[in-house]
């Protein structure tokens, strides 16, 4: 059985290659994940399900319009989570909802919220990242998952900016090789 990360990324890659059916399937699968993600986060702040549906549509549109920005050598679900997270933050700002009322910083949230999906993808991601050397894992998590800048990450881990970039590049190549072999460790 393939993990959700592998299935979704395969659909994304086919979509980028011009496969319209794969693109429709990708958006359908993502809509279920996004619906659960937004429903849970908005409920914590006392917001309605209708707001969540609007956010699902906004996120799907952003994913469709920005799909060309996806780095095919990167993991797909953290990229989707970033889009979903930014849409949630924008919604909260527009509606003057306190960011502290909705915890949105955990990238592991997105796939775990689909009613049809288990936490398998979270474990896959953690297992993949756990197979990397600590400094490599930390720099990837900081830049690619937490959204920190290369400069912020360099300061945080006492590295040069170029070393951060090289470390991330090599780490992502190693992760891509692991995913390509179908193993998580």
PDB file of C-alpha atoms in Angstrom:
ATOM      1  CA  UNK A   1       0.000   0.000   0.000  1.00  0.00           C
ATOM      2  CA  UNK A   2       1.345   3.407  -0.962  1.00  0.00           C
ATOM      3  CA  UNK A   3       1.475   6.201   1.573  1.00  0.00           C
ATOM      4  CA  UNK A   4      -0.693   9.289   0.994  1.00  0.00           C
ATOM      5  CA  UNK A   5       2.498  11.314   0.420  1.00  0.00           C
ATOM      6  CA  UNK A   6       3.589   9.012  -2.397  1.00  0.00           C
ATOM      7  CA  UNK A   7       0.109   8.827  -3.945  1.00  0.00           C
ATOM      8  CA  UNK A   8      -0.476  12.567  -3.810  1.00  0.00           C
ATOM      9  CA  UNK A   9       2.976  13.369  -5.127  1.00  0.00           C
ATOM     10  CA  UNK A  10       2.520  10.897  -7.995  1.00  0.00           C
ATOM     11  CA  UNK A  11      -0.764  12.609  -8.889  1.00  0.00           C
ATOM     12  CA  UNK A  12       0.922  16.021  -8.688  1.00  0.00           C
ATOM     13  CA  UNK A  13       3.782  14.928 -10.940  1.00  0.00           C
ATOM     14  CA  UNK A  14       1.331  13.465 -13.476  1.00  0.00           C
ATOM     15  CA  UNK A  15      -0.692  16.672 -13.265  1.00  0.00           C
ATOM     16  CA  UNK A  16       2.409  18.746 -13.935  1.00  0.00           C
ATOM     17  CA  UNK A  17       3.009  16.501 -16.938  1.00  0.00           C
ATOM     18  CA  UNK A  18      -0.365  17.479 -18.382  1.00  0.00           C
ATOM     19  CA  UNK A  19      -2.534  14.577 -17.182  1.00  0.00           C
ATOM     20  CA  UNK A  20      -5.938  16.223 -16.640  1.00  0.00           C
ATOM     21  CA  UNK A  21      -7.458  13.140 -14.992  1.00  0.00           C
ATOM     22  CA  UNK A  22      -4.602  13.024 -12.475  1.00  0.00           C
ATOM     23  CA  UNK A  23      -5.075  16.724 -11.780  1.00  0.00           C
ATOM     24  CA  UNK A  24      -8.808  16.231 -11.085  1.00  0.00           C
ATOM     25  CA  UNK A  25      -8.030  13.245  -8.862  1.00  0.00           C
ATOM     26  CA  UNK A  26      -5.399  15.256  -6.996  1.00  0.00           C
ATOM     27  CA  UNK A  27      -7.772  18.146  -6.327  1.00  0.00           C
ATOM     28  CA  UNK A  28     -10.491  15.707  -5.236  1.00  0.00           C
ATOM     29  CA  UNK A  29      -8.186  13.961  -2.769  1.00  0.00           C
ATOM     30  CA  UNK A  30      -6.808  17.256  -1.488  1.00  0.00           C
ATOM     31  CA  UNK A  31     -10.292  18.689  -0.968  1.00  0.00           C
ATOM     32  CA  UNK A  32     -11.035  15.928   1.567  1.00  0.00           C
ATOM     33  CA  UNK A  33      -7.814  16.599   3.454  1.00  0.00           C
ATOM     34  CA  UNK A  34      -8.297  20.357   3.365  1.00  0.00           C
ATOM     35  CA  UNK A  35     -11.930  20.142   4.469  1.00  0.00           C
ATOM     36  CA  UNK A  36     -10.963  18.207   7.583  1.00  0.00           C
ATOM     37  CA  UNK A  37      -7.994  20.482   8.278  1.00  0.00           C
ATOM     38  CA  UNK A  38     -10.031  23.682   8.087  1.00  0.00           C
ATOM     39  CA  UNK A  39     -13.044  22.217   9.874  1.00  0.00           C
ATOM     40  CA  UNK A  40     -10.932  21.299  12.876  1.00  0.00           C
ATOM     41  CA  UNK A  41      -9.010  24.570  13.021  1.00  0.00           C
ATOM     42  CA  UNK A  42     -12.058  26.781  12.555  1.00  0.00           C
ATOM     43  CA  UNK A  43     -14.097  24.831  15.102  1.00  0.00           C
ATOM     44  CA  UNK A  44     -11.435  25.569  17.723  1.00  0.00           C
ATOM     45  CA  UNK A  45     -12.097  29.265  17.264  1.00  0.00           C
ATOM     46  CA  UNK A  46     -15.896  28.899  17.108  1.00  0.00           C
ATOM     47  CA  UNK A  47     -16.143  29.493  13.366  1.00  0.00           C
ATOM     48  CA  UNK A  48     -18.604  27.896  10.935  1.00  0.00           C
ATOM     49  CA  UNK A  49     -18.220  25.005   8.515  1.00  0.00           C
ATOM     50  CA  UNK A  50     -19.197  27.328   5.643  1.00  0.00           C
ATOM     51  CA  UNK A  51     -16.038  29.342   6.264  1.00  0.00           C
ATOM     52  CA  UNK A  52     -14.091  26.103   5.994  1.00  0.00           C
ATOM     53  CA  UNK A  53     -15.660  25.282   2.637  1.00  0.00           C
ATOM     54  CA  UNK A  54     -14.703  28.726   1.341  1.00  0.00           C
ATOM     55  CA  UNK A  55     -11.131  28.103   2.503  1.00  0.00           C
ATOM     56  CA  UNK A  56     -11.063  24.699   0.773  1.00  0.00           C
ATOM     57  CA  UNK A  57     -11.992  26.385  -2.510  1.00  0.00           C
ATOM     58  CA  UNK A  58      -9.429  29.165  -2.007  1.00  0.00           C
ATOM     59  CA  UNK A  59      -6.690  26.636  -1.219  1.00  0.00           C
ATOM     60  CA  UNK A  60      -7.549  24.415  -4.200  1.00  0.00           C
ATOM     61  CA  UNK A  61      -7.475  27.432  -6.480  1.00  0.00           C
ATOM     62  CA  UNK A  62      -4.113  28.515  -5.071  1.00  0.00           C
ATOM     63  CA  UNK A  63      -2.719  24.990  -5.484  1.00  0.00           C
ATOM     64  CA  UNK A  64      -3.963  24.931  -9.075  1.00  0.00           C
ATOM     65  CA  UNK A  65      -2.553  28.365  -9.892  1.00  0.00           C
ATOM     66  CA  UNK A  66       0.756  27.872  -8.070  1.00  0.00           C
ATOM     67  CA  UNK A  67       1.438  24.241  -9.000  1.00  0.00           C
ATOM     68  CA  UNK A  68       4.324  25.370 -11.201  1.00  0.00           C
ATOM     69  CA  UNK A  69       6.149  26.520  -8.031  1.00  0.00           C
ATOM     70  CA  UNK A  70       6.238  23.015  -6.552  1.00  0.00           C
ATOM     71  CA  UNK A  71       9.794  21.636  -6.412  1.00  0.00           C
ATOM     72  CA  UNK A  72       9.426  18.109  -7.810  1.00  0.00           C
ATOM     73  CA  UNK A  73      12.372  16.932  -5.716  1.00  0.00           C
ATOM     74  CA  UNK A  74      10.645  17.982  -2.484  1.00  0.00           C
ATOM     75  CA  UNK A  75       7.983  16.299  -0.417  1.00  0.00           C
ATOM     76  CA  UNK A  76       4.509  17.266  -1.582  1.00  0.00           C
ATOM     77  CA  UNK A  77       2.439  17.361   1.609  1.00  0.00           C
ATOM     78  CA  UNK A  78       4.538  20.042   3.355  1.00  0.00           C
ATOM     79  CA  UNK A  79       4.103  22.221   0.252  1.00  0.00           C
ATOM     80  CA  UNK A  80       0.323  21.723   0.361  1.00  0.00           C
ATOM     81  CA  UNK A  81       0.319  22.387   4.094  1.00  0.00           C
ATOM     82  CA  UNK A  82       2.110  25.686   3.525  1.00  0.00           C
ATOM     83  CA  UNK A  83      -0.555  26.753   1.018  1.00  0.00           C
ATOM     84  CA  UNK A  84      -3.350  25.668   3.381  1.00  0.00           C
ATOM     85  CA  UNK A  85      -1.710  27.384   6.327  1.00  0.00           C
ATOM     86  CA  UNK A  86      -1.262  30.686   4.495  1.00  0.00           C
ATOM     87  CA  UNK A  87      -4.895  30.607   3.358  1.00  0.00           C
ATOM     88  CA  UNK A  88      -5.953  30.033   6.973  1.00  0.00           C
ATOM     89  CA  UNK A  89      -3.756  32.894   8.202  1.00  0.00           C
ATOM     90  CA  UNK A  90      -5.151  35.218   5.505  1.00  0.00           C
ATOM     91  CA  UNK A  91      -8.692  34.250   6.491  1.00  0.00           C
ATOM     92  CA  UNK A  92      -7.937  34.879  10.145  1.00  0.00           C
ATOM     93  CA  UNK A  93      -6.482  38.298   9.371  1.00  0.00           C
ATOM     94  CA  UNK A  94      -9.454  39.281   7.206  1.00  0.00           C
ATOM     95  CA  UNK A  95     -11.862  38.223   9.942  1.00  0.00           C
ATOM     96  CA  UNK A  96      -9.787  39.502  12.855  1.00  0.00           C
ATOM     97  CA  UNK A  97      -9.441  36.073  14.415  1.00  0.00           C
ATOM     98  CA  UNK A  98      -6.581  35.773  16.858  1.00  0.00           C
ATOM     99  CA  UNK A  99      -3.792  33.527  15.619  1.00  0.00           C
ATOM    100  CA  UNK A 100      -3.376  32.273  19.161  1.00  0.00           C
ATOM    101  CA  UNK A 101      -6.890  30.813  19.098  1.00  0.00           C
ATOM    102  CA  UNK A 102      -6.013  28.459  16.254  1.00  0.00           C
ATOM    103  CA  UNK A 103      -2.805  26.396  16.446  1.00  0.00           C
ATOM    104  CA  UNK A 104      -1.560  26.209  12.851  1.00  0.00           C
ATOM    105  CA  UNK A 105       2.140  25.571  13.040  1.00  0.00           C
ATOM    106  CA  UNK A 106       2.226  21.781  12.822  1.00  0.00           C
ATOM    107  CA  UNK A 107       2.861  20.588   9.260  1.00  0.00           C
ATOM    108  CA  UNK A 108       1.792  17.075  10.304  1.00  0.00           C
ATOM    109  CA  UNK A 109      -1.792  18.329  10.608  1.00  0.00           C
ATOM    110  CA  UNK A 110      -2.918  18.293   7.021  1.00  0.00           C
ATOM    111  CA  UNK A 111      -3.083  14.628   6.103  1.00  0.00           C
ATOM    112  CA  UNK A 112      -4.184  13.519   9.540  1.00  0.00           C
ATOM    113  CA  UNK A 113      -7.417  15.478   9.148  1.00  0.00           C
ATOM    114  CA  UNK A 114      -8.913  13.561   6.232  1.00  0.00           C
ATOM    115  CA  UNK A 115     -11.696  11.329   7.495  1.00  0.00           C
ATOM    116  CA  UNK A 116     -10.449   8.598   5.140  1.00  0.00           C
ATOM    117  CA  UNK A 117      -6.758   8.913   5.985  1.00  0.00           C
ATOM    118  CA  UNK A 118      -4.868   7.586   8.965  1.00  0.00           C
ATOM    119  CA  UNK A 119      -1.772   9.106  10.483  1.00  0.00           C
ATOM    120  CA  UNK A 120       0.348   6.877   8.268  1.00  0.00           C
ATOM    121  CA  UNK A 121       1.584   9.817   6.207  1.00  0.00           C
ATOM    122  CA  UNK A 122       2.771  11.599   9.326  1.00  0.00           C
ATOM    123  CA  UNK A 123       4.736   8.543  10.342  1.00  0.00           C
ATOM    124  CA  UNK A 124       6.155   8.231   6.823  1.00  0.00           C
ATOM    125  CA  UNK A 125       7.332  11.833   6.873  1.00  0.00           C
ATOM    126  CA  UNK A 126       8.779  11.508  10.362  1.00  0.00           C
ATOM    127  CA  UNK A 127      10.517   8.246   9.404  1.00  0.00           C
ATOM    128  CA  UNK A 128      11.957   9.812   6.252  1.00  0.00           C
ATOM    129  CA  UNK A 129      13.185  12.900   8.074  1.00  0.00           C
ATOM    130  CA  UNK A 130      14.468  10.739  10.928  1.00  0.00           C
ATOM    131  CA  UNK A 131      16.711   8.872   8.506  1.00  0.00           C
ATOM    132  CA  UNK A 132      18.684  12.067   7.854  1.00  0.00           C
ATOM    133  CA  UNK A 133      21.557  13.388   9.953  1.00  0.00           C
ATOM    134  CA  UNK A 134      20.275  15.697  12.704  1.00  0.00           C
ATOM    135  CA  UNK A 135      21.601  18.961  11.239  1.00  0.00           C
ATOM    136  CA  UNK A 136      20.168  18.109   7.809  1.00  0.00           C
ATOM    137  CA  UNK A 137      16.774  17.240   9.289  1.00  0.00           C
ATOM    138  CA  UNK A 138      16.754  20.436  11.360  1.00  0.00           C
ATOM    139  CA  UNK A 139      17.570  22.692   8.402  1.00  0.00           C
ATOM    140  CA  UNK A 140      14.935  21.048   6.170  1.00  0.00           C
ATOM    141  CA  UNK A 141      12.295  21.308   8.892  1.00  0.00           C
ATOM    142  CA  UNK A 142      13.162  24.950   9.570  1.00  0.00           C
ATOM    143  CA  UNK A 143      13.163  26.160   5.950  1.00  0.00           C
ATOM    144  CA  UNK A 144      10.792  23.809   4.143  1.00  0.00           C
ATOM    145  CA  UNK A 145       8.287  23.012   6.877  1.00  0.00           C
ATOM    146  CA  UNK A 146       8.365  25.943   9.306  1.00  0.00           C
ATOM    147  CA  UNK A 147       8.834  28.566   6.599  1.00  0.00           C
ATOM    148  CA  UNK A 148      11.960  30.109   8.142  1.00  0.00           C
ATOM    149  CA  UNK A 149      14.348  31.931   5.844  1.00  0.00           C
ATOM    150  CA  UNK A 150      17.782  30.561   5.029  1.00  0.00           C
ATOM    151  CA  UNK A 151      19.286  33.478   6.981  1.00  0.00           C
ATOM    152  CA  UNK A 152      17.167  32.726  10.078  1.00  0.00           C
ATOM    153  CA  UNK A 153      18.079  29.050   9.877  1.00  0.00           C
ATOM    154  CA  UNK A 154      21.770  29.840   9.491  1.00  0.00           C
ATOM    155  CA  UNK A 155      21.681  31.925  12.654  1.00  0.00           C
ATOM    156  CA  UNK A 156      19.622  29.345  14.555  1.00  0.00           C
ATOM    157  CA  UNK A 157      22.009  26.464  13.772  1.00  0.00           C
ATOM    158  CA  UNK A 158      25.266  28.438  13.629  1.00  0.00           C
ATOM    159  CA  UNK A 159      25.864  27.741   9.940  1.00  0.00           C
ATOM    160  CA  UNK A 160      26.642  29.895   6.943  1.00  0.00           C
ATOM    161  CA  UNK A 161      23.752  30.599   4.574  1.00  0.00           C
ATOM    162  CA  UNK A 162      25.480  28.717   1.770  1.00  0.00           C
ATOM    163  CA  UNK A 163      25.999  25.738   4.087  1.00  0.00           C
ATOM    164  CA  UNK A 164      22.273  25.768   4.914  1.00  0.00           C
ATOM    165  CA  UNK A 165      21.400  25.767   1.201  1.00  0.00           C
ATOM    166  CA  UNK A 166      23.813  22.928   0.418  1.00  0.00           C
ATOM    167  CA  UNK A 167      22.628  20.916   3.433  1.00  0.00           C
ATOM    168  CA  UNK A 168      18.988  21.282   2.395  1.00  0.00           C
ATOM    169  CA  UNK A 169      19.744  20.419  -1.231  1.00  0.00           C
ATOM    170  CA  UNK A 170      21.645  17.280  -0.278  1.00  0.00           C
ATOM    171  CA  UNK A 171      19.013  16.308   2.282  1.00  0.00           C
ATOM    172  CA  UNK A 172      16.190  16.660  -0.223  1.00  0.00           C
ATOM    173  CA  UNK A 173      18.128  14.584  -2.741  1.00  0.00           C
ATOM    174  CA  UNK A 174      18.581  11.888  -0.098  1.00  0.00           C
ATOM    175  CA  UNK A 175      14.852  12.000   0.724  1.00  0.00           C
ATOM    176  CA  UNK A 176      13.936  11.791  -2.953  1.00  0.00           C
ATOM    177  CA  UNK A 177      16.170   8.740  -3.306  1.00  0.00           C
ATOM    178  CA  UNK A 178      14.476   7.111  -0.307  1.00  0.00           C
ATOM    179  CA  UNK A 179      11.020   7.873  -1.669  1.00  0.00           C
ATOM    180  CA  UNK A 180      12.073   6.591  -5.093  1.00  0.00           C
ATOM    181  CA  UNK A 181      13.142   3.297  -3.548  1.00  0.00           C
ATOM    182  CA  UNK A 182       9.844   3.138  -1.674  1.00  0.00           C
ATOM    183  CA  UNK A 183      11.469   2.955   1.732  1.00  0.00           C
ATOM    184  CA  UNK A 184      11.291   5.250   4.698  1.00  0.00           C
ATOM    185  CA  UNK A 185      14.510   4.289   6.456  1.00  0.00           C
TER     186      UNK A 185
END
